[in-house]
Amino acid sequence: MPASAADRTGPVVARALRIVGAFTPDRRALTLSELARHAGLPVSTVHRLAADLVAWGALERDAAGRYTIGLRLWEIGSLAPRGLGLRERALPYLEDLSQVTRENVQLAVREGTELVFVERIAGSRAVPVLTRVGGRFALTATGVGLVLLAYAPAEVQEEVLARPIKRYTELTMTDPSAVRAALAGTRARGYAISDRQVTMDALSVAAPITDARGEVVAAVSLVVRHGTALPHALAPLLRTSARAISRA
């Protein structure tokens, strides 16, 4: 390949990662041309690299010729220590919390300026939520996000608040000063409240999970239907679960 073409497409590992990164929750199956377009690479390059990724198991190809994420990539991804180790230790307490409340229970960690959901248990009478395991979300709207942002380094907070804040409902906080006040309230109370910030029918209360050094490494939340419970009534149960996970 001429040097100029190589410069445009980048090293082979970077190109392979661009191909894998073309998949999103809204783009789970892609044709070769779609994959090339979303990866920003020539079709010939994608065709060659996709064959290697299929052979390794990072991608799979169905009978219609569409590519999807392969099971082996999921197996490798599940070994991430911040996901698997945390989830394994937290799961018994999450299940207890779910059984007691019959509500949505969520576990999340911060990844840069976003959060990633590590686990979610849907309660039998729970309000529908927009989250999924492995999904990313803004730190400024959800209960777990507000906890993770409240205890994040100052430079992370400033980076998040310097950007436009996404609005999900008419009540979503988009003013940086309002978010700062919510973060201060979270630190003062020891738990966060997200009331109709993501959907108009949901209330979320979240508490921090700490490691052996006392640093916040994750957050756990309950998401209930708005109007069915008061935050201060949910907080003690949630904080007890968070402390148990922290000890584990």
Tab-separated table of C-alpha atoms in Angstrom:
chain	number	residue	atom	x	y	z
A	1	MET	CA	0.000	0.000	0.000
A	2	PRO	CA	1.379	3.447	-0.836
A	3	ALA	CA	2.532	5.458	2.168
A	4	SER	CA	-0.132	8.120	1.570
A	5	ALA	CA	-2.904	5.523	1.733
A	6	ALA	CA	-1.438	4.027	4.903
A	7	ASP	CA	-1.366	7.476	6.482
A	8	ARG	CA	-5.043	7.949	5.691
A	9	THR	CA	-6.151	4.667	7.220
A	10	GLY	CA	-3.682	4.323	10.085
A	11	PRO	CA	-1.943	1.297	11.626
A	12	VAL	CA	-3.605	-2.073	11.218
A	13	VAL	CA	-4.579	-2.366	14.903
A	14	ALA	CA	-6.165	1.082	14.842
A	15	ARG	CA	-8.094	0.158	11.696
A	16	ALA	CA	-9.331	-3.075	13.264
A	17	LEU	CA	-10.491	-1.166	16.330
A	18	ARG	CA	-12.299	1.348	14.129
A	19	ILE	CA	-14.170	-1.549	12.551
A	20	VAL	CA	-15.164	-2.981	15.921
A	21	GLY	CA	-16.055	0.505	17.146
A	22	ALA	CA	-18.487	0.989	14.258
A	23	PHE	CA	-21.025	-1.145	16.124
A	24	THR	CA	-23.366	0.605	18.557
A	25	PRO	CA	-26.598	-0.333	20.362
A	26	ASP	CA	-28.433	1.098	17.336
A	27	ARG	CA	-26.117	-0.585	14.819
A	28	ARG	CA	-25.831	-4.209	15.905
A	29	ALA	CA	-25.656	-5.726	12.391
A	30	LEU	CA	-23.873	-4.060	9.468
A	31	THR	CA	-23.237	-4.937	5.855
A	32	LEU	CA	-19.718	-4.583	4.467
A	33	SER	CA	-20.465	-1.194	2.904
A	34	GLU	CA	-22.155	0.056	6.086
A	35	LEU	CA	-19.240	-1.142	8.159
A	36	ALA	CA	-16.796	0.669	5.867
A	37	ARG	CA	-18.831	3.864	5.982
A	38	HIS	CA	-19.162	3.964	9.766
A	39	ALA	CA	-15.514	3.003	10.277
A	40	GLY	CA	-14.365	5.606	7.756
A	41	LEU	CA	-12.261	3.073	5.850
A	42	PRO	CA	-12.122	1.787	2.257
A	43	VAL	CA	-14.346	-1.207	1.530
A	44	SER	CA	-11.341	-3.255	0.414
A	45	THR	CA	-9.569	-2.607	3.723
A	46	VAL	CA	-12.642	-3.500	5.761
A	47	HIS	CA	-13.219	-6.643	3.714
A	48	ARG	CA	-9.701	-7.870	4.427
A	49	LEU	CA	-9.626	-6.975	8.117
A	50	ALA	CA	-13.185	-8.177	8.745
A	51	ALA	CA	-12.193	-11.609	7.449
A	52	ASP	CA	-9.375	-11.722	10.000
A	53	LEU	CA	-11.714	-10.557	12.769
A	54	VAL	CA	-14.277	-13.215	11.834
A	55	ALA	CA	-11.583	-15.898	11.824
A	56	TRP	CA	-10.478	-14.856	15.320
A	57	GLY	CA	-14.041	-14.576	16.625
A	58	ALA	CA	-14.226	-10.829	17.219
A	59	LEU	CA	-16.908	-10.589	14.518
A	60	GLU	CA	-19.487	-13.006	13.175
A	61	ARG	CA	-21.149	-13.035	9.756
A	62	ASP	CA	-24.716	-14.198	9.250
A	63	ALA	CA	-26.311	-15.899	6.264
A	64	ALA	CA	-27.288	-12.532	4.777
A	65	GLY	CA	-23.666	-11.344	4.850
A	66	ARG	CA	-24.132	-8.878	7.713
A	67	TYR	CA	-21.481	-8.563	10.398
A	68	THR	CA	-22.145	-8.591	14.146
A	69	ILE	CA	-19.937	-8.540	17.241
A	70	GLY	CA	-18.577	-12.018	17.916
A	71	LEU	CA	-18.993	-14.018	21.079
A	72	ARG	CA	-15.246	-14.284	21.651
A	73	LEU	CA	-14.968	-10.500	21.891
A	74	TRP	CA	-17.667	-10.570	24.578
A	75	GLU	CA	-15.752	-13.299	26.411
A	76	ILE	CA	-12.579	-11.208	26.396
A	77	GLY	CA	-14.444	-8.052	27.393
A	78	SER	CA	-16.017	-9.792	30.361
A	79	LEU	CA	-12.531	-10.209	31.860
A	80	ALA	CA	-12.167	-6.457	32.446
A	81	PRO	CA	-11.422	-6.288	36.203
A	82	ARG	CA	-13.524	-3.187	36.857
A	83	GLY	CA	-16.500	-4.988	35.375
A	84	LEU	CA	-16.241	-8.669	36.217
A	85	GLY	CA	-14.611	-8.458	39.657
A	86	LEU	CA	-16.888	-5.671	40.822
A	87	ARG	CA	-19.979	-7.367	39.440
A	88	GLU	CA	-19.160	-10.713	41.075
A	89	ARG	CA	-18.692	-9.135	44.491
A	90	ALA	CA	-21.692	-6.850	44.188
A	91	LEU	CA	-24.217	-9.253	42.658
A	92	PRO	CA	-25.431	-10.945	45.878
A	93	TYR	CA	-26.192	-7.543	47.412
A	94	LEU	CA	-27.798	-6.261	44.224
A	95	GLU	CA	-30.032	-9.317	44.123
A	96	ASP	CA	-31.003	-8.828	47.781
A	97	LEU	CA	-31.844	-5.189	47.089
A	98	SER	CA	-33.899	-6.185	44.061
A	99	GLN	CA	-35.822	-8.860	45.983
A	100	VAL	CA	-36.628	-6.521	48.862
A	101	THR	CA	-37.769	-3.599	46.715
A	102	ARG	CA	-38.918	-5.266	43.458
A	103	GLU	CA	-37.428	-2.212	41.727
A	104	ASN	CA	-34.643	-1.575	39.212
A	105	VAL	CA	-31.168	-1.943	40.694
A	106	GLN	CA	-28.169	-0.611	38.764
A	107	LEU	CA	-24.396	-0.739	39.189
A	108	ALA	CA	-22.110	1.630	37.273
A	109	VAL	CA	-18.519	2.835	37.035
A	110	ARG	CA	-17.010	5.965	35.523
A	111	GLU	CA	-15.074	5.715	32.275
A	112	GLY	CA	-13.572	9.103	31.486
A	113	THR	CA	-16.422	11.608	31.249
A	114	GLU	CA	-19.169	8.999	30.931
A	115	LEU	CA	-20.524	6.146	33.002
A	116	VAL	CA	-20.752	2.494	32.040
A	117	PHE	CA	-23.436	0.212	33.472
A	118	VAL	CA	-21.845	-2.981	34.801
A	119	GLU	CA	-25.054	-4.645	35.985
A	120	ARG	CA	-28.781	-4.018	35.977
A	121	ILE	CA	-31.547	-6.050	37.573
A	122	ALA	CA	-35.080	-5.225	36.458
A	123	GLY	CA	-37.673	-5.516	39.197
A	124	SER	CA	-40.979	-7.264	38.634
A	125	ARG	CA	-42.935	-4.031	39.083
A	126	ALA	CA	-40.221	-1.652	37.993
A	127	VAL	CA	-40.554	1.426	35.823
A	128	PRO	CA	-38.970	1.035	32.337
A	129	VAL	CA	-35.471	2.509	32.050
A	130	LEU	CA	-33.215	3.534	29.164
A	131	THR	CA	-30.123	1.739	30.448
A	132	ARG	CA	-28.483	-1.565	29.527
A	133	VAL	CA	-25.480	-3.528	30.767
A	134	GLY	CA	-22.394	-2.287	28.940
A	135	GLY	CA	-24.187	0.889	27.891
A	136	ARG	CA	-22.753	4.358	28.368
A	137	PHE	CA	-24.603	7.373	29.707
A	138	ALA	CA	-24.001	10.970	30.688
A	139	LEU	CA	-22.739	11.633	34.205
A	140	THR	CA	-25.041	14.615	34.701
A	141	ALA	CA	-28.502	13.034	34.661
A	142	THR	CA	-28.727	9.650	36.381
A	143	GLY	CA	-28.362	8.955	40.088
A	144	VAL	CA	-25.259	6.797	39.582
A	145	GLY	CA	-23.826	9.423	37.253
A	146	LEU	CA	-24.240	12.216	39.789
A	147	VAL	CA	-22.525	10.093	42.442
A	148	LEU	CA	-19.613	9.246	40.169
A	149	LEU	CA	-19.235	12.859	39.050
A	150	ALA	CA	-19.552	14.211	42.600
A	151	TYR	CA	-16.543	12.172	43.700
A	152	ALA	CA	-14.558	12.470	40.459
A	153	PRO	CA	-11.353	14.547	40.276
A	154	ALA	CA	-11.934	18.277	39.869
A	155	GLU	CA	-10.522	18.258	36.333
A	156	VAL	CA	-13.074	15.643	35.276
A	157	GLN	CA	-15.908	17.695	36.750
A	158	GLU	CA	-14.717	20.814	34.951
A	159	GLU	CA	-14.389	18.967	31.652
A	160	VAL	CA	-17.941	17.607	31.938
A	161	LEU	CA	-19.456	20.946	32.943
A	162	ALA	CA	-17.591	22.851	30.223
A	163	ARG	CA	-19.456	20.889	27.541
A	164	PRO	CA	-23.107	21.263	26.533
A	165	ILE	CA	-25.201	19.166	28.920
A	166	LYS	CA	-27.665	16.852	27.213
A	167	ARG	CA	-31.355	17.332	27.996
A	168	TYR	CA	-33.518	14.224	28.364
A	169	THR	CA	-36.689	15.745	29.841
A	170	GLU	CA	-38.022	19.211	30.565
A	171	LEU	CA	-36.633	18.843	34.113
A	172	THR	CA	-33.097	17.766	33.148
A	173	MET	CA	-30.454	20.011	34.683
A	174	THR	CA	-28.553	21.684	31.856
A	175	ASP	CA	-27.205	24.698	33.759
A	176	PRO	CA	-23.700	23.929	35.081
A	177	SER	CA	-24.450	25.837	38.294
A	178	ALA	CA	-27.465	23.612	38.953
A	179	VAL	CA	-25.352	20.506	38.386
A	180	ARG	CA	-22.659	21.853	40.728
A	181	ALA	CA	-25.308	22.363	43.416
A	182	ALA	CA	-26.551	18.792	42.892
A	183	LEU	CA	-23.002	17.457	43.218
A	184	ALA	CA	-22.478	19.400	46.440
A	185	GLY	CA	-25.763	18.048	47.777
A	186	THR	CA	-24.708	14.523	46.868
A	187	ARG	CA	-21.455	14.832	48.808
A	188	ALA	CA	-23.228	16.389	51.803
A	189	ARG	CA	-25.970	13.721	51.993
A	190	GLY	CA	-23.869	10.764	50.926
A	191	TYR	CA	-26.302	9.861	48.157
A	192	ALA	CA	-27.621	11.368	44.907
A	193	ILE	CA	-31.171	12.072	43.777
A	194	SER	CA	-32.193	12.133	40.115
A	195	ASP	CA	-35.863	13.076	39.938
A	196	ARG	CA	-37.348	12.863	36.424
A	197	GLN	CA	-33.999	13.846	34.924
A	198	VAL	CA	-33.917	10.995	32.377
A	199	THR	CA	-37.599	10.094	31.961
A	200	MET	CA	-40.637	11.836	33.405
A	201	ASP	CA	-41.827	8.733	35.240
A	202	ALA	CA	-38.622	7.752	37.063
A	203	LEU	CA	-36.872	8.672	40.307
A	204	SER	CA	-33.367	7.402	40.996
A	205	VAL	CA	-31.450	7.362	44.272
A	206	ALA	CA	-27.793	6.308	44.204
A	207	ALA	CA	-24.975	5.769	46.697
A	208	PRO	CA	-21.180	5.499	46.316
A	209	ILE	CA	-19.163	2.296	46.533
A	210	THR	CA	-15.598	2.657	47.814
A	211	ASP	CA	-12.447	0.560	47.639
A	212	ALA	CA	-10.077	-0.334	50.479
A	213	ARG	CA	-8.532	3.151	50.302
A	214	GLY	CA	-11.897	4.855	50.657
A	215	GLU	CA	-11.964	6.063	47.069
A	216	VAL	CA	-15.270	5.971	45.178
A	217	VAL	CA	-14.956	3.373	42.416
A	218	ALA	CA	-18.592	2.676	41.550
A	219	ALA	CA	-22.179	3.588	42.353
A	220	VAL	CA	-25.352	1.616	43.004
A	221	SER	CA	-28.866	2.917	42.470
A	222	LEU	CA	-32.538	2.159	42.801
A	223	VAL	CA	-34.806	3.446	40.040
A	224	VAL	CA	-38.480	3.626	41.009
A	225	ARG	CA	-41.603	5.086	39.505
A	226	HIS	CA	-41.942	8.773	40.349
A	227	GLY	CA	-44.457	9.358	43.108
A	228	THR	CA	-44.238	5.878	44.639
A	229	ALA	CA	-41.432	6.550	47.140
A	230	LEU	CA	-39.534	9.420	48.734
A	231	PRO	CA	-35.754	9.629	48.271
A	232	HIS	CA	-35.030	9.794	52.004
A	233	ALA	CA	-37.019	6.576	52.486
A	234	LEU	CA	-34.940	4.710	49.899
A	235	ALA	CA	-31.559	6.119	50.931
A	236	PRO	CA	-30.889	4.049	54.113
A	237	LEU	CA	-31.484	0.733	52.358
A	238	LEU	CA	-29.370	1.812	49.393
A	239	ARG	CA	-26.498	3.101	51.519
A	240	THR	CA	-26.488	-0.133	53.520
A	241	SER	CA	-26.128	-2.107	50.282
A	242	ALA	CA	-23.383	0.225	49.055
A	243	ARG	CA	-21.422	-0.234	52.308
A	244	ALA	CA	-21.786	-4.011	52.072
A	245	ILE	CA	-20.472	-4.006	48.500
A	246	SER	CA	-17.615	-1.735	49.557
A	247	ARG	CA	-16.609	-4.179	52.309
A	248	ALA	CA	-16.785	-7.063	49.841
